[in-house]
Amino acid sequence: MYLDPDVSHAVKILIVGHFGVGKTTCIGSVSEIEPLQTEEEITEASEGFDDLSRTPGKVTTTVAMDFGRLTLSESLVLYLFGTPGQERFKEMWEGLSRGALGALVLVDPERLGESFSVLDLVERFGLTYAIGVNRFEGTTDYPLGEVREALNLAAETPVVHCDVRDRQSSGQALITLVRHLKNTLG
């Protein structure tokens, strides 16, 4: 990985969440470099595995990882790694989580139940995390307190609304995570 000699802190961050929650879109919206995306067309092989009923327009899926870079200041660069959202790819998490300081967990408030297995993995790998409640067209903006309660989150876990299609909104969610990391890790 290329490290700029003028940057004093390069931080590996995971962008995680269940299938179709917006991980690839998030990295694409904030990355200052052309993001690496391992998107492939969804085929018949995914039938019975991937529930497309909530994402009818989704025609591709991440099969390995996404990668992007975001400079937050002259001394801080985030290297963003997006994980696949399907359960069958969870073995990849061990390698992707190695060296990561934290994770932005994206959730769809209409499909919170799908987030529990992701939260289990984040906690199993000891990652500090923040929750980004992604906004989808035509869905309700649930109060963050209700999302926190439904996910049974600790009081100190940051929960923010975000629209992963919007660079500023995605960036603010990542800044929330970085502030939480600074407060938690010192």
GROMACS .gro file of C-alpha atoms in nm:
model
  186
    1MET     CA    1   0.000   0.000   0.000
    2TYR     CA    2   0.140   0.342  -0.094
    3LEU     CA    3   0.192   0.567   0.205
    4ASP     CA    4   0.254   0.936   0.157
    5PRO     CA    5   0.567   1.033   0.359
    6ASP     CA    6   0.398   1.360   0.464
    7VAL     CA    7   0.104   1.178   0.625
    8SER     CA    8   0.165   1.091   0.988
    9HIS     CA    9  -0.143   0.869   1.033
   10ALA     CA   10  -0.285   0.623   0.783
   11VAL     CA   11  -0.586   0.440   0.923
   12LYS     CA   12  -0.752   0.128   0.788
   13ILE     CA   13  -1.131   0.146   0.819
   14LEU     CA   14  -1.385  -0.118   0.720
   15ILE     CA   15  -1.717  -0.024   0.563
   16VAL     CA   16  -1.949  -0.310   0.653
   17GLY     CA   17  -2.315  -0.402   0.646
   18HIS     CA   18  -2.561  -0.654   0.516
   19PHE     CA   19  -2.628  -0.728   0.150
   20GLY     CA   20  -2.749  -0.427  -0.050
   21VAL     CA   21  -2.706  -0.165   0.225
   22GLY     CA   22  -2.478   0.069   0.027
   23LYS     CA   23  -2.116  -0.018   0.109
   24THR     CA   24  -1.987   0.009  -0.248
   25THR     CA   25  -2.185   0.329  -0.303
   26CYS     CA   26  -2.043   0.480   0.018
   27ILE     CA   27  -1.682   0.416  -0.081
   28GLY     CA   28  -1.750   0.540  -0.434
   29SER     CA   29  -1.900   0.863  -0.305
   30VAL     CA   30  -1.612   0.959  -0.074
   31SER     CA   31  -1.300   0.813  -0.233
   32GLU     CA   32  -1.056   1.066  -0.373
   33ILE     CA   33  -0.906   0.797  -0.595
   34GLU     CA   34  -1.086   0.579  -0.845
   35PRO     CA   35  -1.220   0.312  -0.611
   36LEU     CA   36  -1.130  -0.050  -0.662
   37GLN     CA   37  -1.455  -0.242  -0.689
   38THR     CA   38  -1.498  -0.614  -0.729
   39GLU     CA   39  -1.857  -0.595  -0.847
   40GLU     CA   40  -1.996  -0.881  -1.051
   41GLU     CA   41  -2.339  -0.932  -1.202
   42ILE     CA   42  -2.583  -1.114  -0.983
   43THR     CA   43  -2.652  -1.448  -1.148
   44GLU     CA   44  -2.890  -1.737  -1.101
   45ALA     CA   45  -2.629  -1.889  -0.869
   46SER     CA   46  -2.731  -1.635  -0.604
   47GLU     CA   47  -3.094  -1.751  -0.608
   48GLY     CA   48  -3.188  -1.879  -0.267
   49PHE     CA   49  -2.893  -1.695  -0.110
   50ASP     CA   50  -2.942  -1.326  -0.182
   51ASP     CA   51  -3.278  -1.167  -0.108
   52LEU     CA   52  -3.335  -0.908  -0.379
   53SER     CA   53  -3.692  -0.828  -0.276
   54ARG     CA   54  -3.585  -0.507  -0.094
   55THR     CA   55  -3.332  -0.408  -0.362
   56PRO     CA   56  -3.512  -0.482  -0.692
   57GLY     CA   57  -3.279  -0.261  -0.898
   58LYS     CA   58  -2.962  -0.426  -0.771
   59VAL     CA   59  -2.785  -0.609  -1.055
   60THR     CA   60  -2.429  -0.639  -0.918
   61THR     CA   61  -2.272  -0.746  -0.591
   62THR     CA   62  -1.929  -0.722  -0.428
   63VAL     CA   63  -1.748  -1.056  -0.445
   64ALA     CA   64  -1.419  -0.968  -0.275
   65MET     CA   65  -1.388  -0.612  -0.147
   66ASP     CA   66  -1.404  -0.245  -0.236
   67PHE     CA   67  -1.117  -0.006  -0.169
   68GLY     CA   68  -1.091   0.371  -0.153
   69ARG     CA   69  -0.892   0.650   0.008
   70LEU     CA   70  -1.009   0.963   0.188
   71THR     CA   71  -0.778   1.235   0.319
   72LEU     CA   72  -0.933   1.401   0.625
   73SER     CA   73  -0.642   1.635   0.702
   74GLU     CA   74  -0.277   1.690   0.611
   75SER     CA   75  -0.184   1.426   0.867
   76LEU     CA   76  -0.474   1.177   0.849
   77VAL     CA   77  -0.568   0.948   0.561
   78LEU     CA   78  -0.835   0.679   0.576
   79TYR     CA   79  -0.793   0.364   0.371
   80LEU     CA   80  -1.145   0.230   0.323
   81PHE     CA   81  -1.212  -0.140   0.274
   82GLY     CA   82  -1.567  -0.249   0.192
   83THR     CA   83  -1.662  -0.604   0.280
   84PRO     CA   84  -1.906  -0.825   0.091
   85GLY     CA   85  -2.245  -0.832   0.261
   86GLN     CA   86  -2.345  -1.191   0.202
   87GLU     CA   87  -2.311  -1.450   0.475
   88ARG     CA   88  -2.126  -1.687   0.241
   89PHE     CA   89  -1.835  -1.440   0.216
   90LYS     CA   90  -1.784  -1.389   0.591
   91GLU     CA   91  -1.458  -1.588   0.586
   92MET     CA   92  -1.301  -1.292   0.405
   93TRP     CA   93  -1.361  -1.073   0.710
   94GLU     CA   94  -1.068  -1.214   0.905
   95GLY     CA   95  -0.817  -1.097   0.647
   96LEU     CA   96  -0.991  -0.766   0.583
   97SER     CA   97  -1.021  -0.686   0.954
   98ARG     CA   98  -0.651  -0.747   1.020
   99GLY     CA   99  -0.497  -0.407   1.095
  100ALA     CA  100  -0.827  -0.218   1.086
  101LEU     CA  101  -0.886   0.033   1.364
  102GLY     CA  102  -1.260   0.048   1.325
  103ALA     CA  103  -1.569  -0.002   1.115
  104LEU     CA  104  -1.854   0.206   0.986
  105VAL     CA  105  -2.153  -0.030   1.004
  106LEU     CA  106  -2.416   0.070   0.751
  107VAL     CA  107  -2.772  -0.033   0.831
  108ASP     CA  108  -3.102  -0.012   0.650
  109PRO     CA  109  -3.369   0.082   0.906
  110GLU     CA  110  -3.624  -0.127   0.714
  111ARG     CA  111  -3.401  -0.437   0.749
  112LEU     CA  112  -3.238  -0.402   1.092
  113GLY     CA  113  -3.267  -0.774   1.159
  114GLU     CA  114  -3.009  -0.836   0.886
  115SER     CA  115  -2.755  -0.624   1.078
  116PHE     CA  116  -2.712  -0.853   1.378
  117SER     CA  117  -2.482  -1.102   1.204
  118VAL     CA  118  -2.269  -0.809   1.082
  119LEU     CA  119  -2.250  -0.661   1.433
  120ASP     CA  120  -2.151  -1.004   1.567
  121LEU     CA  121  -1.858  -1.017   1.322
  122VAL     CA  122  -1.746  -0.662   1.401
  123GLU     CA  123  -1.747  -0.742   1.771
  124ARG     CA  124  -1.579  -1.083   1.720
  125PHE     CA  125  -1.288  -0.910   1.547
  126GLY     CA  126  -1.267  -0.646   1.823
  127LEU     CA  127  -1.341  -0.346   1.602
  128THR     CA  128  -1.461  -0.017   1.744
  129TYR     CA  129  -1.755   0.096   1.534
  130ALA     CA  130  -2.015   0.360   1.457
  131ILE     CA  131  -2.351   0.303   1.293
  132GLY     CA  132  -2.453   0.483   0.974
  133VAL     CA  133  -2.829   0.461   0.918
  134ASN     CA  134  -2.850   0.481   0.540
  135ARG     CA  135  -3.135   0.676   0.386
  136PHE     CA  136  -3.320   0.503   0.106
  137GLU     CA  137  -3.576   0.669  -0.121
  138GLY     CA  138  -3.931   0.621  -0.004
  139THR     CA  139  -3.845   0.494   0.343
  140THR     CA  140  -3.912   0.637   0.686
  141ASP     CA  141  -3.643   0.832   0.872
  142TYR     CA  142  -3.653   0.649   1.203
  143PRO     CA  143  -3.535   0.837   1.513
  144LEU     CA  144  -3.178   0.738   1.596
  145GLY     CA  145  -3.278   0.644   1.951
  146GLU     CA  146  -3.520   0.385   1.812
  147VAL     CA  147  -3.250   0.241   1.586
  148ARG     CA  148  -3.008   0.227   1.883
  149GLU     CA  149  -3.266   0.046   2.093
  150ALA     CA  150  -3.364  -0.197   1.815
  151LEU     CA  151  -2.997  -0.289   1.762
  152ASN     CA  152  -2.933  -0.309   2.138
  153LEU     CA  153  -2.629  -0.078   2.112
  154ALA     CA  154  -2.418   0.054   2.396
  155ALA     CA  155  -2.487   0.416   2.487
  156GLU     CA  156  -2.140   0.525   2.368
  157THR     CA  157  -2.178   0.378   2.017
  158PRO     CA  158  -2.236   0.666   1.774
  159VAL     CA  159  -2.544   0.637   1.551
  160VAL     CA  160  -2.589   0.886   1.266
  161HIS     CA  161  -2.814   0.925   0.964
  162CYS     CA  162  -2.633   0.922   0.631
  163ASP     CA  163  -2.703   0.909   0.262
  164VAL     CA  164  -2.423   0.702   0.111
  165ARG     CA  165  -2.487   0.855  -0.232
  166ASP     CA  166  -2.381   1.194  -0.098
  167ARG     CA  167  -2.009   1.262  -0.049
  168GLN     CA  168  -2.058   1.506   0.238
  169SER     CA  169  -2.304   1.282   0.422
  170SER     CA  170  -2.080   0.973   0.389
  171GLY     CA  171  -1.779   1.181   0.492
  172GLN     CA  172  -1.958   1.304   0.804
  173ALA     CA  173  -2.040   0.945   0.903
  174LEU     CA  174  -1.672   0.855   0.868
  175ILE     CA  175  -1.568   1.161   1.069
  176THR     CA  176  -1.808   1.048   1.343
  177LEU     CA  177  -1.632   0.711   1.346
  178VAL     CA  178  -1.286   0.872   1.357
  179ARG     CA  179  -1.389   1.093   1.652
  180HIS     CA  180  -1.524   0.785   1.830
  181LEU     CA  181  -1.198   0.600   1.763
  182LYS     CA  182  -0.999   0.893   1.902
  183ASN     CA  183  -1.214   0.902   2.218
  184THR     CA  184  -1.208   0.526   2.262
  185LEU     CA  185  -0.848   0.445   2.172
  186GLY     CA  186  -0.692   0.768   2.296
   0.00000   0.00000   0.00000
